[in-house]
Coordinates of C-alpha atoms and ligand atoms in Angstrom, one line a residue:
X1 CA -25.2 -27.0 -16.5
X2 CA -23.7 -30.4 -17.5
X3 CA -22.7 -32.2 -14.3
X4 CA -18.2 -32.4 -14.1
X5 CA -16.5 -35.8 -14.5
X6 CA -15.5 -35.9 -11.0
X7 CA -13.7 -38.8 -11.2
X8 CA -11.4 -37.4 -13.9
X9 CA -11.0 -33.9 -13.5
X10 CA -7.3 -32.8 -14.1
X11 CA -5.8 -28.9 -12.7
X12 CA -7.2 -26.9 -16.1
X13 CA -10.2 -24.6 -17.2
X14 CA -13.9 -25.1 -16.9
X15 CA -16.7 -22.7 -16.9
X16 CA -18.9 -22.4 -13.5
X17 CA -21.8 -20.5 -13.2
X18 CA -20.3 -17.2 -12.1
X19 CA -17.0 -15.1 -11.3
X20 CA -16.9 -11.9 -9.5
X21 CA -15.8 -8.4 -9.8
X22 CA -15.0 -5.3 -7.9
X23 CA -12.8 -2.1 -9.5
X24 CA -11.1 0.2 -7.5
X25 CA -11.5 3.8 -8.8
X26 CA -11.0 7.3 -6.8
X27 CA -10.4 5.7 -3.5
X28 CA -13.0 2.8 -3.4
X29 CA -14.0 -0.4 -4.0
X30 CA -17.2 -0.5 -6.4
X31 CA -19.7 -2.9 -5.3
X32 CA -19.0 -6.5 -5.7
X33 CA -20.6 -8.2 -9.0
X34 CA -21.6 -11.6 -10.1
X35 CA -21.3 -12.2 -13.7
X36 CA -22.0 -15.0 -15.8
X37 CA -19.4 -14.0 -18.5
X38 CA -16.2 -14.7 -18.2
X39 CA -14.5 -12.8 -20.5
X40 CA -13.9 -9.5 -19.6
X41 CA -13.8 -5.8 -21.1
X42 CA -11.3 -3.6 -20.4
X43 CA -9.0 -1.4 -21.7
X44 CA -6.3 -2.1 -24.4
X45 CA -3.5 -0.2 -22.4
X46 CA -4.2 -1.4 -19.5
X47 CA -1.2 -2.0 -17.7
X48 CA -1.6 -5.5 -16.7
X49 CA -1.4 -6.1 -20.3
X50 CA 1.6 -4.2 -21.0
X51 CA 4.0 -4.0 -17.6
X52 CA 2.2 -8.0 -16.3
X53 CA 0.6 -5.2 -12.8
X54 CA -0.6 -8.3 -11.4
X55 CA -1.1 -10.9 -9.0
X56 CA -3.0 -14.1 -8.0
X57 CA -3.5 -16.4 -5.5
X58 CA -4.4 -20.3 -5.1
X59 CA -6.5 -21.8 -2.3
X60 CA -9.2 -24.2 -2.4
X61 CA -12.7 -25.1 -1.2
X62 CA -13.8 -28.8 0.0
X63 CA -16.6 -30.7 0.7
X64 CA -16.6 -32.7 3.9
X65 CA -17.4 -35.8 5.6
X66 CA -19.8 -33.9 7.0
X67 CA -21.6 -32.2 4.0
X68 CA -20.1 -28.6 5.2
X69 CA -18.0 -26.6 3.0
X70 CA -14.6 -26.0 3.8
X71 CA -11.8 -23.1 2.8
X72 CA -8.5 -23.9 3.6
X73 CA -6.8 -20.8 5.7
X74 CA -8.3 -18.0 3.1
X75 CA -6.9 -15.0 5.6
X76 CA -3.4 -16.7 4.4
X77 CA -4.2 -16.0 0.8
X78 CA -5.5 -12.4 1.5
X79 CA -2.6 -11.4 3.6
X80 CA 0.0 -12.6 1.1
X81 CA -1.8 -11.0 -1.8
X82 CA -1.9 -7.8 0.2
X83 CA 1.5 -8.2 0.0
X84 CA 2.4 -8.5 -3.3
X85 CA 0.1 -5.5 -4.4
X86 CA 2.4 -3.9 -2.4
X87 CA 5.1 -5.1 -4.2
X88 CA 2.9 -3.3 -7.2
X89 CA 2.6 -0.5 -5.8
X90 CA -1.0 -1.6 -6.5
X91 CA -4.1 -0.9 -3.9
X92 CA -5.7 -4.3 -2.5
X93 CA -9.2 -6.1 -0.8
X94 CA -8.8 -6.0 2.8
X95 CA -8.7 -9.6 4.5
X96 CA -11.9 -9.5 5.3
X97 CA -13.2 -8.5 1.8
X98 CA -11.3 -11.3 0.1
X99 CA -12.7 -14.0 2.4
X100 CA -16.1 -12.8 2.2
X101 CA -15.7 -13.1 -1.9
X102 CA -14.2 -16.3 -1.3
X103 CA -17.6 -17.4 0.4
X104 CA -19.4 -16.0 -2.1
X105 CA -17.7 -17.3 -5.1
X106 CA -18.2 -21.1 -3.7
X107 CA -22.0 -20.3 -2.6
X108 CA -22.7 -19.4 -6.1
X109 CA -20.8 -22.3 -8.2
X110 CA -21.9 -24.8 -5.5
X111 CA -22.4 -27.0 -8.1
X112 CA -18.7 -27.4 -9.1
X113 CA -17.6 -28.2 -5.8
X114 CA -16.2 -31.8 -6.1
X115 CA -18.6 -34.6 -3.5
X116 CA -16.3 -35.6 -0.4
X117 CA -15.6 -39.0 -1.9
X118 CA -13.7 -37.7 -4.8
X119 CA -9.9 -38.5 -4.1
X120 CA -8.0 -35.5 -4.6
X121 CA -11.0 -33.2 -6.0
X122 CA -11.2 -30.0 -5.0
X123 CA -12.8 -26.4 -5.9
X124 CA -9.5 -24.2 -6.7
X125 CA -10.5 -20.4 -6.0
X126 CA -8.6 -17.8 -7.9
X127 CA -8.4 -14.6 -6.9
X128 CA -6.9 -12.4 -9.5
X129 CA -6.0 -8.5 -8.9
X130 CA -5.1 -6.4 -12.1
X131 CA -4.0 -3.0 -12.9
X132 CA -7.1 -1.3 -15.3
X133 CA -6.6 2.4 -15.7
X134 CA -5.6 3.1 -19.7
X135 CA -1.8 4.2 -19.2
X136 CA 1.5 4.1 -21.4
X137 CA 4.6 4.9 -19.0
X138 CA 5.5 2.3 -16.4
X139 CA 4.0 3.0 -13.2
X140 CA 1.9 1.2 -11.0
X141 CA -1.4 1.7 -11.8
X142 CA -4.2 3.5 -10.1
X143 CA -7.0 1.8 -10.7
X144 CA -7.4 -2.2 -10.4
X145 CA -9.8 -4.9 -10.9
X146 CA -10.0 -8.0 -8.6
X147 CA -11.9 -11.0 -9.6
X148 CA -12.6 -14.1 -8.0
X149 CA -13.0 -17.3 -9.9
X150 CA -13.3 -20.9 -9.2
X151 CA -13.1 -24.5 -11.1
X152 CA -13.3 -27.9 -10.1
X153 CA -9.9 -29.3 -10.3
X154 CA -8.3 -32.9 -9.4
X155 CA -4.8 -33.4 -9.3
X156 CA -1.9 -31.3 -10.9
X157 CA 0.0 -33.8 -12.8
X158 CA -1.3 -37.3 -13.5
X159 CA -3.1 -38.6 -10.2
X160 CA -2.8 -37.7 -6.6
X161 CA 0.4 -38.9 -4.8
X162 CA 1.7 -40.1 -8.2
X163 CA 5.1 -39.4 -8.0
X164 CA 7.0 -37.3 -10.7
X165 CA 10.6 -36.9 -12.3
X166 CA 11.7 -33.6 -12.2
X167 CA 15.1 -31.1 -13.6
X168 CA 17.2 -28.4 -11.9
X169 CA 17.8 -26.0 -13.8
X170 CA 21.4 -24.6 -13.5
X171 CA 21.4 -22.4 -16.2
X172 CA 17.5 -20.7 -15.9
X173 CA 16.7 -19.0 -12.8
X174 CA 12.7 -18.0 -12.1
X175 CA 13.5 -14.6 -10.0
X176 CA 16.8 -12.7 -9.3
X177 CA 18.6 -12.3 -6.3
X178 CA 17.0 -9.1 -4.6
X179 CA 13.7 -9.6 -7.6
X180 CA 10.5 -10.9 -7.2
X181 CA 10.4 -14.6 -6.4
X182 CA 8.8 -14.1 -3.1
X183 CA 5.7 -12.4 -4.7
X184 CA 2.9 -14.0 -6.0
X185 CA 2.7 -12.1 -9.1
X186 CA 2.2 -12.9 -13.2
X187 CA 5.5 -12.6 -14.0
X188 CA 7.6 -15.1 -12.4
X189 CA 5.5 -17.3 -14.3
X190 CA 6.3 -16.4 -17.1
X191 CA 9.9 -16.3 -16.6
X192 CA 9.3 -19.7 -15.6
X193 CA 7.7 -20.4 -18.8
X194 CA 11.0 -20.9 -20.9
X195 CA 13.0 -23.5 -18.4
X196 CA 9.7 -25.4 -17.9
X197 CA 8.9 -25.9 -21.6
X198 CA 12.6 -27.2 -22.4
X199 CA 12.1 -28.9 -19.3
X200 CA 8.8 -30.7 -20.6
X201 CA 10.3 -32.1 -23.6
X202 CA 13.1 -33.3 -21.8
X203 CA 10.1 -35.5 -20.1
X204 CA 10.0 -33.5 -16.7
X205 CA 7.4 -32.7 -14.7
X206 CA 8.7 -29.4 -13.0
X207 CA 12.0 -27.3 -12.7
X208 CA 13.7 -27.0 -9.6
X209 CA 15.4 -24.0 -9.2
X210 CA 18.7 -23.1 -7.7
X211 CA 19.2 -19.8 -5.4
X212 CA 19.9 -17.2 -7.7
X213 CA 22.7 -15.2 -6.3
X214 CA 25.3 -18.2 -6.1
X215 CA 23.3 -21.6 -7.5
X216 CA 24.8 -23.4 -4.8
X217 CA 21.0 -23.9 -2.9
X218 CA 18.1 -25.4 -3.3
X219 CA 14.7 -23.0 -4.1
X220 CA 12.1 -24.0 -4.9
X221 CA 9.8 -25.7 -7.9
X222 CA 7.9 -23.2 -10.4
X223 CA 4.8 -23.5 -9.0
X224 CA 5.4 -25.3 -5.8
X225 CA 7.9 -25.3 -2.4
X226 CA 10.3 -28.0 -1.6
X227 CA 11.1 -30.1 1.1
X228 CA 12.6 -33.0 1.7
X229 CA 12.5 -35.8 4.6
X230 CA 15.7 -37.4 7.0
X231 CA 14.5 -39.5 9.4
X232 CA 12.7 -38.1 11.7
X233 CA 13.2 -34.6 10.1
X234 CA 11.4 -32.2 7.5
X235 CA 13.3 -29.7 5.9
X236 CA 12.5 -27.0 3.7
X237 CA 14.9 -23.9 2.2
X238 CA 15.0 -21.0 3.5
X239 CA 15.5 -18.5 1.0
X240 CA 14.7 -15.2 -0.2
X241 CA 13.8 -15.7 -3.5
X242 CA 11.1 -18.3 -3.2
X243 CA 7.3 -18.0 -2.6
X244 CA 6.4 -18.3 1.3
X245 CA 3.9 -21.2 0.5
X246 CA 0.9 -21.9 3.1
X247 CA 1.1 -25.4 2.5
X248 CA 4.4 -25.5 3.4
X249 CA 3.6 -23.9 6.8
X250 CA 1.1 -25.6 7.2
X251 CA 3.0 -29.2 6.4
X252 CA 5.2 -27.6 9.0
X253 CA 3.1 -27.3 11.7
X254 CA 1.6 -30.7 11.0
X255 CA 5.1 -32.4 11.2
X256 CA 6.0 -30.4 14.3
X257 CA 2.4 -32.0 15.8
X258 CA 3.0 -35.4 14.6
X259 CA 6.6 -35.4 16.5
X260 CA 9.0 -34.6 13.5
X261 CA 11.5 -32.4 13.9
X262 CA 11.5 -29.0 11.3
X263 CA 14.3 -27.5 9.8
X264 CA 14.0 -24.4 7.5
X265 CA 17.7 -23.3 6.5
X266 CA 19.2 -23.2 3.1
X267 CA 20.1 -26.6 2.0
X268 CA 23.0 -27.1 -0.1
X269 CA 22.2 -29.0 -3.6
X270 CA 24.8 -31.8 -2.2
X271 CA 22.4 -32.5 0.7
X272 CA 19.8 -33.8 -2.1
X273 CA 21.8 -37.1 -2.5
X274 CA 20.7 -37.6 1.4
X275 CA 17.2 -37.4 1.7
X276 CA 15.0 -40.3 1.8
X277 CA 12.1 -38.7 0.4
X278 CA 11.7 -35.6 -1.6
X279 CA 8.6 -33.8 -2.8
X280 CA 6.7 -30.6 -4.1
X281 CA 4.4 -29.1 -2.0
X282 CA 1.9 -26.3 -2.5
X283 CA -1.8 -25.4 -2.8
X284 CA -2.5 -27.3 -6.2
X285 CA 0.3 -29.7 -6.1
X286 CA -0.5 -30.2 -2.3
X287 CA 2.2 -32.9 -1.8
X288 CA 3.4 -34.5 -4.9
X289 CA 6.2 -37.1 -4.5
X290 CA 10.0 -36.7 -6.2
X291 CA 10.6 -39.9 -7.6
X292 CA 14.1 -39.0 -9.6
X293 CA 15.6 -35.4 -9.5
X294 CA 18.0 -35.2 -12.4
X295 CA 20.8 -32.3 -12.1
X296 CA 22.4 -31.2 -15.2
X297 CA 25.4 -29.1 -16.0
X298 CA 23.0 -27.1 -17.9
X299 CA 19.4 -28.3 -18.7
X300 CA 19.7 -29.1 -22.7
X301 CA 23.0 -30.9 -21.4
X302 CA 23.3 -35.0 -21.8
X303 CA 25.8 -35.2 -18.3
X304 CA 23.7 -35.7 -15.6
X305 CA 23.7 -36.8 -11.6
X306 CA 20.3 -38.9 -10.9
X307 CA 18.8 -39.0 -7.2
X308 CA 16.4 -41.4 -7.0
X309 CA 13.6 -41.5 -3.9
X310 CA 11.8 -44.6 -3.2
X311 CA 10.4 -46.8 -5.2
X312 CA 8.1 -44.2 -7.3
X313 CA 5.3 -44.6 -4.4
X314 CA 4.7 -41.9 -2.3
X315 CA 7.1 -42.2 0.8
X316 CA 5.5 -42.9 4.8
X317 CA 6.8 -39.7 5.8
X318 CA 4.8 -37.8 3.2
X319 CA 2.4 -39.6 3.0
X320 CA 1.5 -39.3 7.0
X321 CA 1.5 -35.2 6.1
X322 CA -0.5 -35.8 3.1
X323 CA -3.4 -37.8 4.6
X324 CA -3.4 -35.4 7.9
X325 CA -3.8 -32.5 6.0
X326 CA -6.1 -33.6 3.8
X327 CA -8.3 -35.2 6.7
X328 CA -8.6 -31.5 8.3
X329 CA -9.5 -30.1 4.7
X330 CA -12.4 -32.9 4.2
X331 CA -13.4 -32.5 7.7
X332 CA -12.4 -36.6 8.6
X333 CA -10.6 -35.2 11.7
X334 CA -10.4 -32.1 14.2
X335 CA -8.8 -29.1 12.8
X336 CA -6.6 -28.4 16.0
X337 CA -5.0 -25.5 14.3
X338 CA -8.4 -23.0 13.1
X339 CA -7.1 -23.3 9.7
X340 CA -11.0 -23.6 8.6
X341 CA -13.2 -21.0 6.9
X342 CA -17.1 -22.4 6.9
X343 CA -19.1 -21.5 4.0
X344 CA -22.5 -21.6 5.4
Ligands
PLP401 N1 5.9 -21.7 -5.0 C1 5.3 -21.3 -6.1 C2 6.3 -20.7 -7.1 C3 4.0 -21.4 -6.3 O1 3.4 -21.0 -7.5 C4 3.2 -21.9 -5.3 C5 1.7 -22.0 -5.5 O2 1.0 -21.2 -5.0 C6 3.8 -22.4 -4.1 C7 5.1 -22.3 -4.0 C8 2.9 -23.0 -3.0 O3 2.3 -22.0 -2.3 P1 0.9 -22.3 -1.6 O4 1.2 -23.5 -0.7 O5 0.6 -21.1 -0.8 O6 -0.1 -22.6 -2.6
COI402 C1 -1.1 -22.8 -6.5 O1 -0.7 -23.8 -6.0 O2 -2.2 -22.3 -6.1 C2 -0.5 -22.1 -7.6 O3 -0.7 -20.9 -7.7 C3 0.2 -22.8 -8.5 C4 -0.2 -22.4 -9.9 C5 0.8 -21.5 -10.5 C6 -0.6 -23.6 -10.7

């Protein structure tokens, strides 16, 4: 194994030593295997291949001030990808099983597990549940295949806390109004996929999108939450067509602690032009800044309204939530909340 370039490790593929496997057939989980492969076999009409049966999750592992190995708030993960194999109609790990792979999975690729004085390095965990069983008619399918894979990552776009520009897009939405935005699953990526490409040769970072059902509210990023900061106050959409992010919650919880006041509501697109700071927030963005957020009539449109946030720095507010969080992941303070998982 070559040693990674800590210092420059960006949010993309590497090979580790090992991912793992489990398939669930007549009622059961098979026993859990390590394989040094990671391309897989399986069948051709499968049905994540054809009707996208599957779903993901994000979280990661850190190394601390303290040498010990830290997962940040893994039952999270499970539970919400518990939930959308239900949306699947697909079965899924119990809690405990996924956490127990999570464990395992960093034990094994140890090695790719960034040192604690890498700023903003990480080991991302994926855990990946897929419908197997050969079938042709849409239907959920009855047997599924979860994996769990890791690699070192560093920060999502350019370097962490660097702040980005980013689009709404009026005329693109990522889910529908009673759809499947608040699932974790394949495809509202790749409904994503269209906007954010346009969006990318425009010069953007990310898409905002707008609530579905009457574009008048803000949702949410394609791969991350929103929030935005008013003096004293945090406040983030509520919505049903967005992904209930743990780091959200968690930034949440860590504002409420630090004496901020916390509003989740729907938040009009007009309230954008009062925000001091704006940002993206989620498990591999963890906070990124919102230096300009550009609205356009329609996205390949030359009109456009500019809000600009500070001075293309991350802002105090932020960046207070930022370092706190961060200090519980790398062990630098208490974690008054239990949000830790120990890999011993
Ligand atoms: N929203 C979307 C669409 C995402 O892909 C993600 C990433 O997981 C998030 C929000 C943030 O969620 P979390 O903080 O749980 O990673
Ligand atoms: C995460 O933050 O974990 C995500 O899943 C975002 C991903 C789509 C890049």
């Amino acid at each position: 194994m070559s040693t990674p370039d800590w210092s420059n490790l960006t949010f993309s593929y590497s090979k580790t030593n090992t991912i793992l496997r489990t398939v669930y057939k007549d009622g059961a989980w098979s026993p859990v295997e390590s394989l040094t492969d990671d391309n897989l076999k399986l069948s051709a009409f499968s049905g994540c291949l054809h009707y996208a049966i599957e779903c993901f999750e994000g979280l990661k592992a850190f190394r601390g001030k303290d040498g010990k190995v830290r997962i940040f708030r893994p039952e999270e993960n499970a539970k919400r990808l518990r939930r959308s194999a239900e949306y699947l109609g697909i079965e899924a790990p119990s809690v405990e099983m996924f956490v127990d792979m999570c464990k395992q999975v960093v034990k094994e690729n140890i090695d790719f597990l960034p040192p604690y004085e890498v700023t903003g390095a990480s080991m991302y965990i994926r855990p990946t549940l897929i419908g197997t069983n050969p079938q042709l008619g849409v239907q959920s399918s009855k047997e599924c295949t979860f994996l769990m894979l890791c690699a070192p990552v560093g920060a999502y776009v350019g370097g962490a806390l660097d702040a980005v520009d980013v689009v709404i897009a009026r005329n693109y939405d990522r889910a529908a109004p009673n759809g499947s935005g608040s699932f974790k699953v394949g495809g509202n990526y790749a409904c994503s996929l269209y906007s954010l490409n346009v969006a990318h040769r425009l010069g953007y970072k990310a898409v905002l999108y707008l609530d579905p059902r009457t574009r008048s509210h803000v949702d949410e990023f394609n791969s991350s939450n929103f929030f935005g900061i008013k003096g004293n106050t945090y406040v983030t959409p509520e919505s049903p067509s967005i992904l209930p992010s743990i780091t959200n919650k968690s930034l949440e919880t860590v504002a409420r602690h630090l004496g901020m006041e916390v509003e989740r509501r729907p938040v009009p697109v007009e309230e954008l032009a009062t925000f001091e700071e704006v940002g993206e927030c989620g498990t591999a963005v963890v906070i990124t800044p919102v230096h300009k957020l550009v609205d356009k009539p329609f996205l390949e449109s030359e009109e456009e309204t500019v809000y600009t946030y500070g001075d293309g720095k991350c802002g105090p507010k932020s960046l207070k939530l930022y370092n706190y969080i961060v200090s519980i992941q790398k062990g630098e303070i208490e974690d008054p909340f239990g949000w830790i998982t120990y890999v011993e």
